[in-house]
JSON list of C-alpha atoms in Angstrom, two decimals:
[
{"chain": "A", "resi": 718, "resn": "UNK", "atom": "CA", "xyz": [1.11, 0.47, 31.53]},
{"chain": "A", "resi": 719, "resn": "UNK", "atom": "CA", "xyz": [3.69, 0.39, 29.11]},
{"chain": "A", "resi": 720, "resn": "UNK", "atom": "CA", "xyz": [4.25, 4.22, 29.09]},
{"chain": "A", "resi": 721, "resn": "UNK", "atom": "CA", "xyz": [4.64, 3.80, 33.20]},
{"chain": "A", "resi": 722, "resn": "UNK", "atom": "CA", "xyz": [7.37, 1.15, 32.77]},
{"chain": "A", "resi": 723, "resn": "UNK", "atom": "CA", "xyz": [9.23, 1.97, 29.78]},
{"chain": "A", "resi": 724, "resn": "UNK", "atom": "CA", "xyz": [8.11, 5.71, 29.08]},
{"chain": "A", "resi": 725, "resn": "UNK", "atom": "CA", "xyz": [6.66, 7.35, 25.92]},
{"chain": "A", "resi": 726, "resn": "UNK", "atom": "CA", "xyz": [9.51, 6.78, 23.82]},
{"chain": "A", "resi": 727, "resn": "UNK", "atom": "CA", "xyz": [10.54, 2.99, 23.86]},
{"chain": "A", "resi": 728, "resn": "UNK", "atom": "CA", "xyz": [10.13, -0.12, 20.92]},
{"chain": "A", "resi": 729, "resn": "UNK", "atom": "CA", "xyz": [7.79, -1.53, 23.53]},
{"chain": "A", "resi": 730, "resn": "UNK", "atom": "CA", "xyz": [5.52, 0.99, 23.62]},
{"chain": "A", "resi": 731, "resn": "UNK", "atom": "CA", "xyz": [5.36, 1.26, 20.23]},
{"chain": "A", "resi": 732, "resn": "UNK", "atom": "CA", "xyz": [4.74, -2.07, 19.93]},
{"chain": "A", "resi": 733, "resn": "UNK", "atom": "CA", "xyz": [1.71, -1.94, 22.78]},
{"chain": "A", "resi": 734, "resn": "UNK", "atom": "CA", "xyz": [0.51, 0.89, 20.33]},
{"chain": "A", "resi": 735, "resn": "UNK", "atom": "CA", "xyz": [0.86, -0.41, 17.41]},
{"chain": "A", "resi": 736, "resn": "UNK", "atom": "CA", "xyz": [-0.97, -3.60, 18.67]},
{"chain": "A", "resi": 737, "resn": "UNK", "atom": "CA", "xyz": [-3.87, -1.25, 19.36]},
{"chain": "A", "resi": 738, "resn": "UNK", "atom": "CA", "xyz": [-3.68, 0.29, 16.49]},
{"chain": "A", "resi": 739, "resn": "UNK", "atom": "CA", "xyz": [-4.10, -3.51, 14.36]},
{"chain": "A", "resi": 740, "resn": "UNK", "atom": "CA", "xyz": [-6.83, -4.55, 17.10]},
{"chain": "A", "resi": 741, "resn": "UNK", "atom": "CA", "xyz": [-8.92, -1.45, 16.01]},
{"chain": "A", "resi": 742, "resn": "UNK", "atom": "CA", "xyz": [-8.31, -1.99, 12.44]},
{"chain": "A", "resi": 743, "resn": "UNK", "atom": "CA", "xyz": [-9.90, -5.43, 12.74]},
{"chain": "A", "resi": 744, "resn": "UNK", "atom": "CA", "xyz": [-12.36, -4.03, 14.75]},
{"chain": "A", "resi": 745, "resn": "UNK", "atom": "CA", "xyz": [-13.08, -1.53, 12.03]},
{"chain": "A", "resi": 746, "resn": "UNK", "atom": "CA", "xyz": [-12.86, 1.35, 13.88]},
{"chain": "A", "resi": 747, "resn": "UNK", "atom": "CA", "xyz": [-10.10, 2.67, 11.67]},
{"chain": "A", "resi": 748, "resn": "UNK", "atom": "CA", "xyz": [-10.05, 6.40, 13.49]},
{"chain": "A", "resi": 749, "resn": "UNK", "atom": "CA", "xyz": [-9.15, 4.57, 16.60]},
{"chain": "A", "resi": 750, "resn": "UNK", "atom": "CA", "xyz": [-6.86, 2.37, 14.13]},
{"chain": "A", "resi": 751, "resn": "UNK", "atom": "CA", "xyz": [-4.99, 5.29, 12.65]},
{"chain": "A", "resi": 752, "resn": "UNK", "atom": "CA", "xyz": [-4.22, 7.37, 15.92]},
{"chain": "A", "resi": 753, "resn": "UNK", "atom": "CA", "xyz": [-2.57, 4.60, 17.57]},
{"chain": "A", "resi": 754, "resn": "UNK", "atom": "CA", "xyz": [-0.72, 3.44, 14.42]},
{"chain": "A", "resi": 755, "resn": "UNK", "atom": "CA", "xyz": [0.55, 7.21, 14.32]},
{"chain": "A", "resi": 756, "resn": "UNK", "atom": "CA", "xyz": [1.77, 7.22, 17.76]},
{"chain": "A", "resi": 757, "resn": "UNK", "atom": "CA", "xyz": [3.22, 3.83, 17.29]},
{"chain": "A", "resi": 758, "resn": "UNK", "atom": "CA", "xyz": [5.27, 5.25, 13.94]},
{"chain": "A", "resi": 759, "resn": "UNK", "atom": "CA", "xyz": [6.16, 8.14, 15.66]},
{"chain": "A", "resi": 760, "resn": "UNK", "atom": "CA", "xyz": [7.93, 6.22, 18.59]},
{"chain": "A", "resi": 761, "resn": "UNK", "atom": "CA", "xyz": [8.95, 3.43, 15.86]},
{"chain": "A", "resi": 762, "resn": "UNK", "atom": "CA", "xyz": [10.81, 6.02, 13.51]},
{"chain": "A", "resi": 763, "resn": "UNK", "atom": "CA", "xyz": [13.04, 7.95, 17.05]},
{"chain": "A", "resi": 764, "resn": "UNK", "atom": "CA", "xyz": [13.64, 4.66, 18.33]},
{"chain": "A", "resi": 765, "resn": "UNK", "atom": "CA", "xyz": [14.21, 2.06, 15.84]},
{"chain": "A", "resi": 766, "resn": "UNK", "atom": "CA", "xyz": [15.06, 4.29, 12.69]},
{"chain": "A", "resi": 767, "resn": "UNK", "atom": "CA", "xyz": [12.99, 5.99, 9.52]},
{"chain": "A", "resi": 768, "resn": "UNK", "atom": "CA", "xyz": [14.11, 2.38, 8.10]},
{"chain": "A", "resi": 769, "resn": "UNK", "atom": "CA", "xyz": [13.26, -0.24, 10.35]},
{"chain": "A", "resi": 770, "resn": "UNK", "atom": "CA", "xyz": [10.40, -2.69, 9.70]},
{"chain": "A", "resi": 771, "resn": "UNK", "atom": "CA", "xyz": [8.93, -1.79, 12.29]},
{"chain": "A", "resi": 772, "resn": "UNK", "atom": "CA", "xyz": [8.71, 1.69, 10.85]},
{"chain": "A", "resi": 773, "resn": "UNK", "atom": "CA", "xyz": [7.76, 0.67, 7.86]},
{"chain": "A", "resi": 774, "resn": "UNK", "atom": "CA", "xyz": [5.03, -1.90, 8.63]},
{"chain": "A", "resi": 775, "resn": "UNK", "atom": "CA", "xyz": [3.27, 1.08, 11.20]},
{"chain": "A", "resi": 776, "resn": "UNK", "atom": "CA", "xyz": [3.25, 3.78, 8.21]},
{"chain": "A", "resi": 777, "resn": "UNK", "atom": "CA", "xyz": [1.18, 1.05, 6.05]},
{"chain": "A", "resi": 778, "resn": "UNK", "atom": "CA", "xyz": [-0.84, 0.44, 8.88]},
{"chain": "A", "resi": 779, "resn": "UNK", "atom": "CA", "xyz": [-1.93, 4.38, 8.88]},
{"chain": "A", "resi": 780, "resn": "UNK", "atom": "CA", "xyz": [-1.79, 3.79, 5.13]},
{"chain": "A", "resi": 781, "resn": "UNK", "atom": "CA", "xyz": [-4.55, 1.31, 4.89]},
{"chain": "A", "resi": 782, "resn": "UNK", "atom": "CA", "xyz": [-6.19, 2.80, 7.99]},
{"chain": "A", "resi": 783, "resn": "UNK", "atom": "CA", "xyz": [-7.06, 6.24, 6.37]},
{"chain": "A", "resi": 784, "resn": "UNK", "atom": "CA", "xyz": [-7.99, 5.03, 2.92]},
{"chain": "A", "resi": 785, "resn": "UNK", "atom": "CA", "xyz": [-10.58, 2.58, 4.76]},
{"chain": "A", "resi": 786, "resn": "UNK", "atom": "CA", "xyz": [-11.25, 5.48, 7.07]},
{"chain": "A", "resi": 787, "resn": "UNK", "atom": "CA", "xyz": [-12.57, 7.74, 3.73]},
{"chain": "A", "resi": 788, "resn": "UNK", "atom": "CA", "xyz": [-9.59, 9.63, 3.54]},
{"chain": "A", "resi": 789, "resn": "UNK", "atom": "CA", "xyz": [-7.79, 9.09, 0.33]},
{"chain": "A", "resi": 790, "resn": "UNK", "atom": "CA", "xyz": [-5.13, 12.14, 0.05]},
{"chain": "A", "resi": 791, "resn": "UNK", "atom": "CA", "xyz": [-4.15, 10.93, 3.63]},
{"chain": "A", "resi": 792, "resn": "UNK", "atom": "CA", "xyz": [-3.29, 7.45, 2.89]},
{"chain": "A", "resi": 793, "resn": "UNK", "atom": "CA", "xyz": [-1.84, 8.41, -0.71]},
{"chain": "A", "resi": 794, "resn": "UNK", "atom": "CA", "xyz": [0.31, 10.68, 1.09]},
{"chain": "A", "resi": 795, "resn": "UNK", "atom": "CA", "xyz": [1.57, 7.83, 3.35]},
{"chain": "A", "resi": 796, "resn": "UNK", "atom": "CA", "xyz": [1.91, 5.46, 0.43]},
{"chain": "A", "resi": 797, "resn": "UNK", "atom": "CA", "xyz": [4.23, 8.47, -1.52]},
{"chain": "A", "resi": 798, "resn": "UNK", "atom": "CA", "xyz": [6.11, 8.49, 1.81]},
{"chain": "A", "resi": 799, "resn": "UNK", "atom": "CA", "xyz": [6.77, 5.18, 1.49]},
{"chain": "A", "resi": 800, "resn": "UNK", "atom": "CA", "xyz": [7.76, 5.15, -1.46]},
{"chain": "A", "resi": 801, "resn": "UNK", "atom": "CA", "xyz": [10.02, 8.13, -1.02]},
{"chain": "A", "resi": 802, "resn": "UNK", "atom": "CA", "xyz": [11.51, 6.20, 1.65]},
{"chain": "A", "resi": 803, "resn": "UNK", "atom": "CA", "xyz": [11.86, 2.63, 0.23]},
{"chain": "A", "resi": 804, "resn": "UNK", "atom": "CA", "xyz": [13.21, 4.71, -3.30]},
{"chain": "A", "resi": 805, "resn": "UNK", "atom": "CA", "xyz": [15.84, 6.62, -0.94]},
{"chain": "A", "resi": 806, "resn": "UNK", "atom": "CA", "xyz": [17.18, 3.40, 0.99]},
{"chain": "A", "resi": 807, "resn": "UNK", "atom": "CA", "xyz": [16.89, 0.70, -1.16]},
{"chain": "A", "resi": 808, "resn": "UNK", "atom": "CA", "xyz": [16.35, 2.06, -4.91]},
{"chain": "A", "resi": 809, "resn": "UNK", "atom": "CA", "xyz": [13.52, 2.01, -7.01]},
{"chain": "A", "resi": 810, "resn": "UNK", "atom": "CA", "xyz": [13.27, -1.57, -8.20]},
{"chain": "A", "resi": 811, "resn": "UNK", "atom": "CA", "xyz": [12.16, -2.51, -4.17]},
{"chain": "A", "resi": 812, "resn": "UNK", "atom": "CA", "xyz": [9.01, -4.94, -4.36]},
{"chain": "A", "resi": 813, "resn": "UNK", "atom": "CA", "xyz": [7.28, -2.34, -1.92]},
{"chain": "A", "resi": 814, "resn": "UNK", "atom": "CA", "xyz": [7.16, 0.19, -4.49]},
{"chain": "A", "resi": 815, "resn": "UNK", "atom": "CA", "xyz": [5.00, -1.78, -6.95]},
{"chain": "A", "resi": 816, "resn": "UNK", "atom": "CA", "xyz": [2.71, -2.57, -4.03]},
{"chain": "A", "resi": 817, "resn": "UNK", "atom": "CA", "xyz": [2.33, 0.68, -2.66]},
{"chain": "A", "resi": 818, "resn": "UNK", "atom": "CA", "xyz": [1.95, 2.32, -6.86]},
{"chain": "A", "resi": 819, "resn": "UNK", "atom": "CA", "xyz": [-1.08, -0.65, -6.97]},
{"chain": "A", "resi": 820, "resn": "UNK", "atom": "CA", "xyz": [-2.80, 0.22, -3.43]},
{"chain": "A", "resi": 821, "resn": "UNK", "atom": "CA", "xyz": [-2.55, 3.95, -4.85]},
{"chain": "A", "resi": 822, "resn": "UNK", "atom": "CA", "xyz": [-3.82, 3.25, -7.88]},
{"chain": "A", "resi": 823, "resn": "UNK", "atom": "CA", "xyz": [-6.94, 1.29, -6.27]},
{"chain": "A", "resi": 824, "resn": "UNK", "atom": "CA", "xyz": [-7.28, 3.47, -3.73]},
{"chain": "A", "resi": 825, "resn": "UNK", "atom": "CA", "xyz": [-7.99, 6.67, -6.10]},
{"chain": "A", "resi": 826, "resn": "UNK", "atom": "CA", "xyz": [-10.36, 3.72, -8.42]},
{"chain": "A", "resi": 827, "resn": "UNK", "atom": "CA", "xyz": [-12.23, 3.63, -5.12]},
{"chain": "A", "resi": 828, "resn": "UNK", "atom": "CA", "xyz": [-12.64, 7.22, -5.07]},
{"chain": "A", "resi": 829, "resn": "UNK", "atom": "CA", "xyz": [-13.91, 7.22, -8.75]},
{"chain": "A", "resi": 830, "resn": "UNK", "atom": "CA", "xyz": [-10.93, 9.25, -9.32]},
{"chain": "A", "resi": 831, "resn": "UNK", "atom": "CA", "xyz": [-10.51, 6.82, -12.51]},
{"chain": "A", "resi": 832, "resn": "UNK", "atom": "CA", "xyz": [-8.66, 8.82, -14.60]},
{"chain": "A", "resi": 833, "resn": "UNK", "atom": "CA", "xyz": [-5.78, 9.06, -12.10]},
{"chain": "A", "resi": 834, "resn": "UNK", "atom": "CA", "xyz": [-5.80, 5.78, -11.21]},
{"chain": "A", "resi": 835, "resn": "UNK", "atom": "CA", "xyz": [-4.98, 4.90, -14.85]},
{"chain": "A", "resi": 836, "resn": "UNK", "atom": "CA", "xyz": [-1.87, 7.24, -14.50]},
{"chain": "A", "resi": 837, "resn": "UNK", "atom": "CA", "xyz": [-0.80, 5.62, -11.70]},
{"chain": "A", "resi": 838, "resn": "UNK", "atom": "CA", "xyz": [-1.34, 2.18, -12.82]},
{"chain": "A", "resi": 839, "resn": "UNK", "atom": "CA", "xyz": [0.90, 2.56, -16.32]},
{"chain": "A", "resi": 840, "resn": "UNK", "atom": "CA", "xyz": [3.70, 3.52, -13.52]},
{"chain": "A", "resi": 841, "resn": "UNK", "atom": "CA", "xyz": [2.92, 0.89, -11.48]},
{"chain": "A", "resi": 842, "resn": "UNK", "atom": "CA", "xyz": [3.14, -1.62, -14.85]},
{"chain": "A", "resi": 843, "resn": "UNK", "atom": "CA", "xyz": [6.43, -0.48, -15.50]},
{"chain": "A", "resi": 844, "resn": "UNK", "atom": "CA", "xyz": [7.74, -0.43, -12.17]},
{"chain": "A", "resi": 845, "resn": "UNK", "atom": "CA", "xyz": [6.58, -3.92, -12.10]},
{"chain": "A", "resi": 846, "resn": "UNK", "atom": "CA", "xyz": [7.86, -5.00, -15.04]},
{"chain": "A", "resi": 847, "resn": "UNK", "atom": "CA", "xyz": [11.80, -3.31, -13.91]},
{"chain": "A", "resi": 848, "resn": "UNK", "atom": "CA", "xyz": [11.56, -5.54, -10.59]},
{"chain": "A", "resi": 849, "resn": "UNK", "atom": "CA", "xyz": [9.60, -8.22, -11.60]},
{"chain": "A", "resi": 850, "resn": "UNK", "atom": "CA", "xyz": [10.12, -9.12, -14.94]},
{"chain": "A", "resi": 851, "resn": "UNK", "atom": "CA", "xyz": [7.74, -8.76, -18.00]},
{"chain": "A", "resi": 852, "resn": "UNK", "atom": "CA", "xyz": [6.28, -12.18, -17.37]},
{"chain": "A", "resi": 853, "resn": "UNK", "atom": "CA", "xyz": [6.11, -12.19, -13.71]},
{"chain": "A", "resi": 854, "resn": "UNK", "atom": "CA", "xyz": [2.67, -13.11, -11.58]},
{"chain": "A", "resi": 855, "resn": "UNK", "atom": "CA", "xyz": [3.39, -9.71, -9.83]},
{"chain": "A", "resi": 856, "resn": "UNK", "atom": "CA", "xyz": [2.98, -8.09, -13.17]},
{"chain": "A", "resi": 857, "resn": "UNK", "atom": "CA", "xyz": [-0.18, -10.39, -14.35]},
{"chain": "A", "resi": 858, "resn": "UNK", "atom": "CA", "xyz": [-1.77, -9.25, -10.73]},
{"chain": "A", "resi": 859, "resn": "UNK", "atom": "CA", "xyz": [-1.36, -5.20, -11.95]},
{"chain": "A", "resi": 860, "resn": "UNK", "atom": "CA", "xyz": [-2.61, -5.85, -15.32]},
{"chain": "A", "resi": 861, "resn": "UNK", "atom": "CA", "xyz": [-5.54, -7.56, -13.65]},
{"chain": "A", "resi": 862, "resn": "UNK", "atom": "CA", "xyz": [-6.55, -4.83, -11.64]},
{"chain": "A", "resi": 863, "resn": "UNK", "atom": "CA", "xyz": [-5.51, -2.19, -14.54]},
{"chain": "A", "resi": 864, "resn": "UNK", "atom": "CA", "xyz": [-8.27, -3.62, -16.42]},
{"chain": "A", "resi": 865, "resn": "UNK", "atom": "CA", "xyz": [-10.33, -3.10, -13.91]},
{"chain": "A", "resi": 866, "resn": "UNK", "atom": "CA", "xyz": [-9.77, 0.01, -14.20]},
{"chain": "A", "resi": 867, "resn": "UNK", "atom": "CA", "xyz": [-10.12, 0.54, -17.42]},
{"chain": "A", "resi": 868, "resn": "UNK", "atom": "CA", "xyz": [-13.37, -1.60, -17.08]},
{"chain": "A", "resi": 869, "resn": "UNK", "atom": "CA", "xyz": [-14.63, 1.08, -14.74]},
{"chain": "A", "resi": 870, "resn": "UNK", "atom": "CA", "xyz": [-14.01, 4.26, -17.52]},
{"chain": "A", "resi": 871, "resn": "UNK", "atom": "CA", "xyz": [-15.74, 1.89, -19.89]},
{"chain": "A", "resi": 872, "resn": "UNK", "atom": "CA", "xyz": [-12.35, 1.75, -21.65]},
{"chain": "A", "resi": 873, "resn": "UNK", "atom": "CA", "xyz": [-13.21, -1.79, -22.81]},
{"chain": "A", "resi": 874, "resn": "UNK", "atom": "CA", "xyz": [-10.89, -2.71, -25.48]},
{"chain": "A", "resi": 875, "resn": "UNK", "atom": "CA", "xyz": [-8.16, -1.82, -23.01]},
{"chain": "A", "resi": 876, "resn": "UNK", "atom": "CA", "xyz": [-9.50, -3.08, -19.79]},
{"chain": "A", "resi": 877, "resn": "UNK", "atom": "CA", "xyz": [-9.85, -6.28, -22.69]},
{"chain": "A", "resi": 878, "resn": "UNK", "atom": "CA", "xyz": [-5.96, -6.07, -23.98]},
{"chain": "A", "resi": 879, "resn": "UNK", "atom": "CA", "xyz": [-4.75, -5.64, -20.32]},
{"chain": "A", "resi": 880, "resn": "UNK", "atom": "CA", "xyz": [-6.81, -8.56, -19.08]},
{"chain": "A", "resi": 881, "resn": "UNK", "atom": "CA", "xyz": [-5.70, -10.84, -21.75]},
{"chain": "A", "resi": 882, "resn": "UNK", "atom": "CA", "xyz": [-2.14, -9.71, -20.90]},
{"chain": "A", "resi": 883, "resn": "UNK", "atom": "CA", "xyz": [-2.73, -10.65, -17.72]},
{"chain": "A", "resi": 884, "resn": "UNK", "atom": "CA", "xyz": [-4.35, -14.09, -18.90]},
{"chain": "A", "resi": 885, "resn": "UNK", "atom": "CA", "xyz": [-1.36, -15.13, -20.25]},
{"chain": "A", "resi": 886, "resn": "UNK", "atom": "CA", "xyz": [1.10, -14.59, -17.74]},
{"chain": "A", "resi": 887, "resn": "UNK", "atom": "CA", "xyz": [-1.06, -16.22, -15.30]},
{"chain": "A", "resi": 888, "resn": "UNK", "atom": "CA", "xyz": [-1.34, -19.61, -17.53]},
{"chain": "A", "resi": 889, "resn": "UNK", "atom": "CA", "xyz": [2.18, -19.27, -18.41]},
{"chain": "A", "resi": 890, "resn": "UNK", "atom": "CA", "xyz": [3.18, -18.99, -14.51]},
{"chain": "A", "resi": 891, "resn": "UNK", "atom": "CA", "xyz": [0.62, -21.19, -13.23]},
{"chain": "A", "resi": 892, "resn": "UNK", "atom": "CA", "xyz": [-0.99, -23.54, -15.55]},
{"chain": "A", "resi": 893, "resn": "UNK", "atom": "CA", "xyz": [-4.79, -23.61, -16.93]},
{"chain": "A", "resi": 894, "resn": "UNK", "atom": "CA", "xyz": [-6.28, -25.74, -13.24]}
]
C-alpha cells in the first residue's frame, strides 16, 4: 500500500519496510528479516542520507539479521560499513564504533573463529578505552566478554586477568550489591 501511495522511493516506505523487516526479526525468520531491512536501507540512504538514523539503525538491522541468519562475513561486512561510516562522519572515538568492534568480535567467537575474535577484541579495548575512558562500565562490559573469549581458546590466565580487569571497574562503577 505504501508503494501505491507514496511510491518506491519515500521515508514512509522505508519505514513500512523496515517495520517488516523488525516484525520478521522477532519472528525469527531473519531471511525475511534481512530482505526487507535491505530494501528499507536502500530507500533510507536516497532519501534521508548515508547519515541519517534512520540509515543507520536499518544497516544494524541487516547487521544482526545475517549474523543470526548464519552468515557471518555478511553481517561483519555491514558492521565494517558502519564503522567506515560512523569513522568518516563523526570520527573514531563515536560510541557506535566500540559497539559494532564488540558485536564483531562476538560474532566471529560464535563462529569459533576465536583467534580473530581476540584481534578484534584488543581493538575494540582500546577503542573503548579512547571514548570511554580506562575505567568506564563500557570498557568493564568488553573486558567481560574478552575473557570470554579467551575462556573459549582455553587462554585461562588471560580470560582470568581480563575478567578481573573487568571486576574492578564494575565494583568501582557500581558497587559490590
Amino acid at each position: 500500500i505504501y508503494e501505491q501511495v507514496y511510491g518506491t522511493l519515500h521515508p514512509a516506505t522505508a519505514k513500512a519496510y523496515n517495520s517488516l523487516a523488525q516484525i520478521y526479526a522477532d519472528l525469527k525468520h531473519y531471511p525475511e528479516s534481512c530482505a526487507y531491512a535491505r530494501k528499507a536501507y536502500r530507500i533510507y540512504e536516497r532519501t534521508t542520507g548515508i547519515d541519517s538514523v534512520d540509515s543507520f539503525g536499518a544497516l544494524s538491522k541487516i547487521a544482526y539479521g545475517e549474523s543470526q541468519n548464519q552468515s557471518p562475513y555478511n553481517s561483519i561486512q555491514c558492521y565494517k560499513h558502519l564503522i567506515d561510516l560512523y569513522s568518516n562522519i563523526y570520527g573514531d572515538d563515536h560510541p557506535t564504533i566500540v559497539t559494532c568492534l564488540t558485536s564483531i568480535a562476538i560474532s566471529l567467537q560464535n563462529y569459533q573463529l576465536v583467534n580473530e575474535s581476540l584481534k578484534v577484541f584488543e581493538i575494540a579495548v582500546a577503542a573503548a578505552e579512547k571514548t570511554y575512558g580506562k575505567d568506564s562500565q563500557m570498557v568493564a562490559y568488553v573486558r567481560y566478554q574478552y575473557a570470554h573469549a579467551y575462556a573459549s581458546n582455553s587462554q585461562l590466565n588471560n580470560s582470568v586477568k581480563e575478567m578481573q580487569a573487568a571486576f574492578e571497574i564494575f565494583k568501582n562503577e557500581l558497587g559490590l550489591s
